[in-house]
XYZ file of C-alpha atoms in Angstrom:
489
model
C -0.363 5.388 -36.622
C -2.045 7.167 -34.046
C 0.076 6.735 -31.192
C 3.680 5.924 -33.255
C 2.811 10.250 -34.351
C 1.994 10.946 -30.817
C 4.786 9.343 -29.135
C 7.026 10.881 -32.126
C 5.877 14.361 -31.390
C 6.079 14.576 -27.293
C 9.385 13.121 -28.053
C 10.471 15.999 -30.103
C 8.622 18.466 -27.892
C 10.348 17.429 -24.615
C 10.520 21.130 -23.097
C 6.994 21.874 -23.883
C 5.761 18.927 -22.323
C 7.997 18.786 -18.874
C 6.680 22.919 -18.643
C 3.244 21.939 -18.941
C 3.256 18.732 -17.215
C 4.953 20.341 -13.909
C 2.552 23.509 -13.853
C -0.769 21.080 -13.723
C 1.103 18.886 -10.874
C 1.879 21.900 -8.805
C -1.730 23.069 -9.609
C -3.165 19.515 -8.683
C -0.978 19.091 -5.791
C -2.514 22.169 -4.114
C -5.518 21.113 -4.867
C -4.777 17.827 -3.085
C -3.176 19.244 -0.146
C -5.797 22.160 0.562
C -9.239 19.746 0.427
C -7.600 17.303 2.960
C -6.412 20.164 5.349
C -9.963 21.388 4.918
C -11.486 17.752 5.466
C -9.173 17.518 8.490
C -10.059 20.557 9.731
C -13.854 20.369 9.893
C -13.084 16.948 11.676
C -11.549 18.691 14.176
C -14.379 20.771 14.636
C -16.981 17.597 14.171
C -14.670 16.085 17.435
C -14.768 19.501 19.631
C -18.233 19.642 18.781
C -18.623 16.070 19.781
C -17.007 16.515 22.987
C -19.471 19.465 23.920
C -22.752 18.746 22.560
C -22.614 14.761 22.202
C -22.145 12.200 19.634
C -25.072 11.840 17.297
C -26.454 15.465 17.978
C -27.379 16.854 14.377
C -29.616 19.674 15.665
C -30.585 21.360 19.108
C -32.494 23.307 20.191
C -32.640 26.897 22.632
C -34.349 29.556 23.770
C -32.763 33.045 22.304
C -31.658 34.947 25.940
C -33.807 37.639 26.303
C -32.485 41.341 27.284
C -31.975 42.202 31.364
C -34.825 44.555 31.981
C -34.407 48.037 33.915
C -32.757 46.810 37.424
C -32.281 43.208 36.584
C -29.584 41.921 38.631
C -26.333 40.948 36.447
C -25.605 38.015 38.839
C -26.749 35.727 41.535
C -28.475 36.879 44.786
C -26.868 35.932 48.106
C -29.746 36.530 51.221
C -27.929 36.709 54.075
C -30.268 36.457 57.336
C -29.363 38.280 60.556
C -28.966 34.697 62.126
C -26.711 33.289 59.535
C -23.478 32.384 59.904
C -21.498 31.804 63.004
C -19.706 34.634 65.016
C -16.165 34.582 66.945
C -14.695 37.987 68.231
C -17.175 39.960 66.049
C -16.528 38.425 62.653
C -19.434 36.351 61.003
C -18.475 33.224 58.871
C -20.849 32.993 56.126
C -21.107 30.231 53.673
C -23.873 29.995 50.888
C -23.798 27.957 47.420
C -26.784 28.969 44.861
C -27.693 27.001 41.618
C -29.510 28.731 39.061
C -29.263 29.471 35.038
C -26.053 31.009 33.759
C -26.123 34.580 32.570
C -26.951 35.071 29.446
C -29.095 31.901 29.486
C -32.489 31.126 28.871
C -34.654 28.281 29.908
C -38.258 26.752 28.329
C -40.478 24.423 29.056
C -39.584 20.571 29.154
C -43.291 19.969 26.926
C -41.015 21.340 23.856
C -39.265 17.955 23.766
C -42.816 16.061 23.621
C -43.203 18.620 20.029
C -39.535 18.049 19.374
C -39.925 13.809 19.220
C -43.419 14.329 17.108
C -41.502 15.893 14.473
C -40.568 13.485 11.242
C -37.663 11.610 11.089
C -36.722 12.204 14.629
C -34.599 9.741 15.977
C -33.770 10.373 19.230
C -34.049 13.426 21.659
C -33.215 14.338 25.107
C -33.597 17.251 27.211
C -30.857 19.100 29.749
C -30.974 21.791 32.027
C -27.530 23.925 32.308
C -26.728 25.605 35.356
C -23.922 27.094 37.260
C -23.422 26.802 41.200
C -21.847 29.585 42.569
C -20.831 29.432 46.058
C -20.058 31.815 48.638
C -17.959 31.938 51.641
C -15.937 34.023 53.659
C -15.633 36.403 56.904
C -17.571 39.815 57.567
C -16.366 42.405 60.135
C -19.202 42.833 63.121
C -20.580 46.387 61.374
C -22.373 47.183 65.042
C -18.223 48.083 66.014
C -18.257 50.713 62.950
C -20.965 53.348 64.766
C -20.234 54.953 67.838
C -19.035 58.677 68.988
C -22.724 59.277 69.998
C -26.082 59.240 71.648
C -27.788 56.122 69.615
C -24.526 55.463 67.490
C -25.345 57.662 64.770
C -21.804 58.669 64.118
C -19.621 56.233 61.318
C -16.257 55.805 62.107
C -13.819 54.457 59.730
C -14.256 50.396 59.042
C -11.659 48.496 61.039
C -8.694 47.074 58.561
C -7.421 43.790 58.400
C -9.072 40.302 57.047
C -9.310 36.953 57.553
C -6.461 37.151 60.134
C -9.345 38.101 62.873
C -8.239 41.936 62.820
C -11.667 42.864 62.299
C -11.793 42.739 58.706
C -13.509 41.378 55.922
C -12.379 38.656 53.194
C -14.369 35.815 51.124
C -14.678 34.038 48.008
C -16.761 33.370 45.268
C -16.301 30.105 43.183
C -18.432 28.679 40.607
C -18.494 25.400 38.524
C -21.519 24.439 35.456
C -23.771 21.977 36.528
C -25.895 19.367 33.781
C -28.972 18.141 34.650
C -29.687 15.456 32.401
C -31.724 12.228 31.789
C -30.438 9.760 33.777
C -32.754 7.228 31.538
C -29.825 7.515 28.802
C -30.915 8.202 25.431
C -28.468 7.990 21.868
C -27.825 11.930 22.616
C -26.408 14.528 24.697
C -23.265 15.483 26.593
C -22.880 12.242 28.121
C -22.736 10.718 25.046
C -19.304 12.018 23.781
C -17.952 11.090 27.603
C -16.510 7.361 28.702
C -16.799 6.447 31.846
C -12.786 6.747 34.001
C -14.251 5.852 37.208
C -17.364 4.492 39.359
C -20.012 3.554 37.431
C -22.770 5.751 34.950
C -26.164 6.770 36.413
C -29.029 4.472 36.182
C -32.660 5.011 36.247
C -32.716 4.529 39.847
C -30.929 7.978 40.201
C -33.839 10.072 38.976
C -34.840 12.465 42.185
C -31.409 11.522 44.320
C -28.344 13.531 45.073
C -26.093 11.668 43.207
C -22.995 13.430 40.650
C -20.476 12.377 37.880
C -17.690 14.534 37.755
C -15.835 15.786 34.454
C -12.129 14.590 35.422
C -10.563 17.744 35.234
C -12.740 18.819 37.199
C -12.869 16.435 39.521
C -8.366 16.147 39.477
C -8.610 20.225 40.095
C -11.021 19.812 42.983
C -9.403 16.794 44.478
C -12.809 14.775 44.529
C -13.161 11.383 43.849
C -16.018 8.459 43.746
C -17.303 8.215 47.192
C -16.521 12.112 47.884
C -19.266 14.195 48.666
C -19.869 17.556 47.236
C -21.887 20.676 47.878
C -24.497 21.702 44.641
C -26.629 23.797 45.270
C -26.494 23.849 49.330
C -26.779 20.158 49.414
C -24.340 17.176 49.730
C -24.200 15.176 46.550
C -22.469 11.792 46.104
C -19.523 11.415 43.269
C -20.777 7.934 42.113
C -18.800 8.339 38.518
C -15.781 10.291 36.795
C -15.745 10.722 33.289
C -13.269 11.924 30.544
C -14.228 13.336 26.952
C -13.817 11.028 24.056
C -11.959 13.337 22.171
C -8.060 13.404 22.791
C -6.887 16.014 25.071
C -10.834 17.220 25.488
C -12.937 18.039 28.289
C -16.320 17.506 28.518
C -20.216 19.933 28.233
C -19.849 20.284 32.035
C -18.187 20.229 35.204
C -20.603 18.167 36.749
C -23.370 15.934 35.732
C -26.731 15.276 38.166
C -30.606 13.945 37.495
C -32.777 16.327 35.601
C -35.274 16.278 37.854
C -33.198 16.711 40.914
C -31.420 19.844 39.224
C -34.535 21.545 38.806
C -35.677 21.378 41.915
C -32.695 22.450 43.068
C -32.729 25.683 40.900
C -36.334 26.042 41.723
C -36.933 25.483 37.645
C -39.438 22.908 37.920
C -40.399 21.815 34.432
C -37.716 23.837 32.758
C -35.113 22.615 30.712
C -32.676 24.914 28.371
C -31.072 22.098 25.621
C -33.051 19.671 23.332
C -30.280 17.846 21.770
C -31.729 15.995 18.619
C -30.435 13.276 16.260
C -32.231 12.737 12.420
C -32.840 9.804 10.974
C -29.786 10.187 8.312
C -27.976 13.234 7.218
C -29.787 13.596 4.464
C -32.988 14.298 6.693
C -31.131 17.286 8.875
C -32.475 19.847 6.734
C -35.913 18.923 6.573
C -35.914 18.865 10.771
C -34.661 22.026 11.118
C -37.049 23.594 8.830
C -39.957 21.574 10.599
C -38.772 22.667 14.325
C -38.945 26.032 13.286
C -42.425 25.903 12.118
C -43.330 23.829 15.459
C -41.538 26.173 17.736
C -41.219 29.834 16.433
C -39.623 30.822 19.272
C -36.673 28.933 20.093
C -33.437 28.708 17.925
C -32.942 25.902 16.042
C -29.154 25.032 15.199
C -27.201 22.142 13.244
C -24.012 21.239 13.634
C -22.900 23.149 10.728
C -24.122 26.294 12.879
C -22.933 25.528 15.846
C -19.197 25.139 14.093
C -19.115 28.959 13.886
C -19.022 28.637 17.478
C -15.741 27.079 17.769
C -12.872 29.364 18.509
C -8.797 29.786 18.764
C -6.513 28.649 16.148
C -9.181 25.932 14.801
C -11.326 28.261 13.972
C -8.113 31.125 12.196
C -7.148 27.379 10.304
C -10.836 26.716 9.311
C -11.479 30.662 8.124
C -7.670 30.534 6.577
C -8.580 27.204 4.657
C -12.155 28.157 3.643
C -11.258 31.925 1.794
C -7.600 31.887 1.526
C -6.878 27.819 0.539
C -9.799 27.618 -2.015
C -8.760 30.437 -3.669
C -5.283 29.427 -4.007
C -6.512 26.451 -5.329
C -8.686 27.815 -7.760
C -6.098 30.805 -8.907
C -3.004 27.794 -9.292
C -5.553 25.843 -11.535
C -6.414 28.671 -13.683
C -2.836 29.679 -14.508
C -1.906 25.701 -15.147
C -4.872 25.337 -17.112
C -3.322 28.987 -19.172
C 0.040 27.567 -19.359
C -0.906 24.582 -20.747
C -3.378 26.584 -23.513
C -0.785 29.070 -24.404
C 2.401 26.420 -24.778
C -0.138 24.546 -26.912
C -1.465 27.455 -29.337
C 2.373 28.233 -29.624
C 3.214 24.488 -30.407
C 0.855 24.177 -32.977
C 2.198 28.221 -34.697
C 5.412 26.063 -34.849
C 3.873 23.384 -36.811
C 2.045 25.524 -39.365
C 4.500 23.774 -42.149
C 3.127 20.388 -40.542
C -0.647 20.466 -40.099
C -0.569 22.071 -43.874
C 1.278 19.104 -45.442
C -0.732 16.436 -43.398
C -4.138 18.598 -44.371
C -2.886 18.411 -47.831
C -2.130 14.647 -47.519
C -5.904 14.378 -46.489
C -5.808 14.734 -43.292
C -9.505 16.043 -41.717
C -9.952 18.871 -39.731
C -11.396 15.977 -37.040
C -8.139 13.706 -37.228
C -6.103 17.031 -36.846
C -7.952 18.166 -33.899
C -7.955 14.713 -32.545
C -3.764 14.820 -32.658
C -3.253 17.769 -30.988
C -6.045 16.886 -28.262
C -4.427 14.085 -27.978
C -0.467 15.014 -26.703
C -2.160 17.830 -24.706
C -4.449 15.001 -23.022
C -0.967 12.868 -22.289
C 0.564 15.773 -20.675
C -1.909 16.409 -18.702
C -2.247 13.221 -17.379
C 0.958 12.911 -16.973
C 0.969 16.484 -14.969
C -2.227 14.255 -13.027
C 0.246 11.474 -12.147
C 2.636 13.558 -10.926
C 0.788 16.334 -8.692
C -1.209 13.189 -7.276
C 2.716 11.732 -6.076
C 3.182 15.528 -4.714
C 0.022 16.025 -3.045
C -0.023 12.663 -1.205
C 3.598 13.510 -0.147
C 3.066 17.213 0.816
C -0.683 15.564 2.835
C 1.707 12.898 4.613
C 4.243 16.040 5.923
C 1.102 17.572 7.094
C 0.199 13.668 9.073
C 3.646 13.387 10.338
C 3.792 17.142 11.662
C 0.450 17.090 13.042
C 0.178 20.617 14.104
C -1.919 20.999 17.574
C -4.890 23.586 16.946
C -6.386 25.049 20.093
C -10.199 25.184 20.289
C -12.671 26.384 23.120
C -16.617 27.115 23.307
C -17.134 29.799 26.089
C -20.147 30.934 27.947
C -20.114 33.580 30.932
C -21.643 33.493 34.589
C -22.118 36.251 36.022
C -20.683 36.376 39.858
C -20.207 39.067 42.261
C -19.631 40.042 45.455
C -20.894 43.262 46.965
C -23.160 43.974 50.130
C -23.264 43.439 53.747
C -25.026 41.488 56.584
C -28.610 40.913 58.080
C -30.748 40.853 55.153
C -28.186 42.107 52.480
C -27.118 40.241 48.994
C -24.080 39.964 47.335
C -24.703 40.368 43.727
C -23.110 42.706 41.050
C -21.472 42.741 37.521
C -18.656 40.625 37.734
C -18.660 37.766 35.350
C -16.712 34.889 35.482
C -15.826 33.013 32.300
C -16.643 29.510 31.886
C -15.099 27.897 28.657
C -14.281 24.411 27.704
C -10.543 24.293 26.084
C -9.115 21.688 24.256
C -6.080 20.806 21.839
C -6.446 18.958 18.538
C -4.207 17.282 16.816
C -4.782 18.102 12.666
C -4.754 14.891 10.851
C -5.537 15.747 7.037
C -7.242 12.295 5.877
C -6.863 11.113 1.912
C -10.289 9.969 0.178
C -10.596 8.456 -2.960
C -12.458 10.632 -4.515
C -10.302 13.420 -4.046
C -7.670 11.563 -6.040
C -10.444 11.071 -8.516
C -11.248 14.416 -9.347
C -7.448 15.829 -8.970
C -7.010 13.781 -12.049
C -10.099 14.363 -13.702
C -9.137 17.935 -13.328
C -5.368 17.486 -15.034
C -7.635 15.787 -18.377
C -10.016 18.501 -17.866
C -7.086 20.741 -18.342
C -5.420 18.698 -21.049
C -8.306 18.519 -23.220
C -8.994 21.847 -23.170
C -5.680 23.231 -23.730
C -5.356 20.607 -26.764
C -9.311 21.455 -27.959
C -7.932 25.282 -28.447
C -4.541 24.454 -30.072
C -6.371 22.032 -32.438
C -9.519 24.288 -33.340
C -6.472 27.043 -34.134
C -4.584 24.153 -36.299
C -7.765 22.685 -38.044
C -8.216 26.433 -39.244
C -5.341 26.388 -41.498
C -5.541 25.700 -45.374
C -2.871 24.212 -46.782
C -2.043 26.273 -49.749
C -1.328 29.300 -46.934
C 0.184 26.781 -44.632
C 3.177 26.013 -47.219
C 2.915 29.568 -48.506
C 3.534 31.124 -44.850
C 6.831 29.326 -44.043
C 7.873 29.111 -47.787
């Protein structure tokens, strides 16, 4: 009798329950379509993160830069010696290539992996050393043809003009490119680990202490270099023995270039030194209880997950990911709320209608349990059937999302700081110029569909239904039958 008086009574109530059935599948739909743009979107951030940091990297770990001090040079020194270079027709070709620590950058020593790996629920660790080579090279005017007019050349004319054209000018460049050192042992972590191999072949334990460099291949396409090519780091010829290309679509890699650990220090004069501990837990469930322990164990270096190191992402990744995570949840929440109204309201009203009803069936015998029960009943139906449909909506409007698959932009930047600026015999080019490094990629948004998000959209439109018919039926279970008949009498 049960469901012959339900189906009776949705039939007669058509309106009420397309109205209330449409405004939970809209609200359900959103709900749909906003938490797998979300999931898609911190994907996208889990793959740019990949591509920089490494697959498997839950946690690393840094030293916090610490402030220039009073007359702290902003960039790298260039000593120039009064026998460098080589002159023609007064004008000295210079050409110098440093490697040291980027600005801003901050470098500890390598023992803090040893603490790092004695930590629980470790699983793997490595240690890397970034660095930028800036190089140097250009033309300087002869500065001994700038004095004359008197007795021991005390008298400055004006500089001769021109450049690199051998009119007694000056003109040069500076050019820089980041440089990883890293274990060439291979662990389950770091950069390399998010890079395949394009070209040549990967390093090998052999390579510890050698002169040997895989190339990023945009890098190594913008510089025209290939396997076999040699390249200056540092002031010394290195060996391109590999190319390799992110594993993330349309992604570049942690570095320009990648060389031995141990050679890169010695290089930078940073023996010992390291400035990345990249570090992979046991599960995710274990991430937490790392971080808090290499906190304890090393008070003074920064301790990030990947969860902080997503605030790091920028460009329209991170607008989608800020846009998703205030404005979409919101929405969602807001669209719910008035569905989950609607359906309360149309109910309460349903059951005013039906005063004349619930007071003949309560003075039939009807409980105040069996009439709550009825109304929570066609409420429950129309909100699953407001379920059914906003799950057919949101799969559709999640599938337009799929098939448009709007490109985000995201980048990670980090500065160098280059200049040029003095003279010859003895001087140093230095200064505050900075050159920006950043890694730049484009990521397709794919907004994935999980069962459980199905699962609670529709546990949400019952939710909804059950509440709205819980109300209406408390208000109809209320009524006494002798005022029922009496009110519409």
């Amino acid at each position: 009798m049960f469901g012959t008086y339900l189906v009776r009574e949705l039939s007669n109530r058509r309106k009420q329950t397309v109205i209330i059935a449409i405004g939970m599948a809209l609200a359900i739909a959103l709900v749909i379509v906003v938490n797998a743009v979300s999931a898609g979107v911190r994907n996208a951030q889990a793959s740019v993160l990949e591509s920089i940091y490494g697959v498997g990297t839950d946690i690393t770990v840094s030293q916090p830069a610490a402030a220039p001090g009073e007359g702290d040079m902003a960039g790298p020194r260039f000593e120039f010696g009064a026998d460098d270079g080589t002159t023609t027709d007064g004008t000295t070709e210079i050409s110098q290539s440093r490697l040291m620590a980027g600005f801003g950058s901050t470098t500890f020593d390598a023992s803090a992996l040893e603490t790092v790996l004695g930590v629980d629920n470790v699983a793997a660790a490595t240690a890397t050393l970034s660095l930028t080579n800036t190089s140097f090279s250009g033309e300087l005017p002869d500065f001994t043809q700038m004095q004359g007019g008197g007795e021991g050349g005390d008298v400055m004319q004006a500089p001769p003009t021109g450049g690199a054209d051998g009119a007694g000018g000056s003109a040069f460049d500076v050019n820089s490119f980041t440089v990883e050192g890293v274990d060439v042992a291979g662990t389950a972590v770091g950069p390399l680990t998010a890079a395949t191999l394009s070209d040549g072949r990967a390093f090998t334990a052999d390579d510890a202490g050698t002169n040997v460099v895989i190339l990023d291949e945009s890098y190594a396409t913008s510089a025209e270099l290939a396997v076999g090519d040699t390249t200056d780091i540092g002031g010394e010829d290195f060996e391109v023995i590999g190319i390799v290309s992110s594993t993330s679509a349309d992604a570049t890699t942690a570095s320009n270039t990648y060389i031995p650990l141990d050679t890169a220090q010695a290089l930078a004069d940073l023996d010992g030194q390291v400035s990345t501990i990249y570090v992979q837990a046991t599960s995710a469930d274990a991430i937490t209880q790392v971080q808090s322990d290499l906190e304890e164990a090393l008070p003074d270096a920064t301790v990030n997950t990947q969860a902080d190191l997503a605030s790091s992402v920028s460009g329209s990744l991170s607008t989608a990911g800020d846009l998703i995570s205030s404005l979409g949840t919101w929405l969602s929440v807001i669209v719910l709320a008035a569905a989950f109204l609607i359906a309360i309201l149309f109910t309460i009203s349903g059951v005013a209608r039906r005063t004349r009803e619930f007071g003949t069936l309560k003075a039939i015998g009807w409980t105040n349990g069996r009439i709550v029960g009825q109304v929570a009943g066609e409420s429950l139906v129309q909100g699953a059937i407001g379920g059914v449909i906003g799950v057919a909506v949101g799969l559709l409007g999640v599938l337009v999302v799929n098939r448009v698959a709007p490109t985000l932009s995201a980048g990670a930047a980090s500065t160098a700081a280059v200049g040029p600026g003095g003279g010859p015999g003895g001087g140093f080019v230095g200064g505050p110029m900075a050159e920006q490094a950043s890694a730049t990629s484009e990521v397709t948004l794919q907004a994935p569909i999980t069962l459980p998000i199905i699962l609670i959209a529709v546990g949400l439109a019952i939710v909804g239904g059950l509440l709205a018919g819980a109300i209406g039926g408390w208000r109809a279970a209320r009524l006494r039958p002798a005022e029922a008949l009496r009110s519409v009498a």
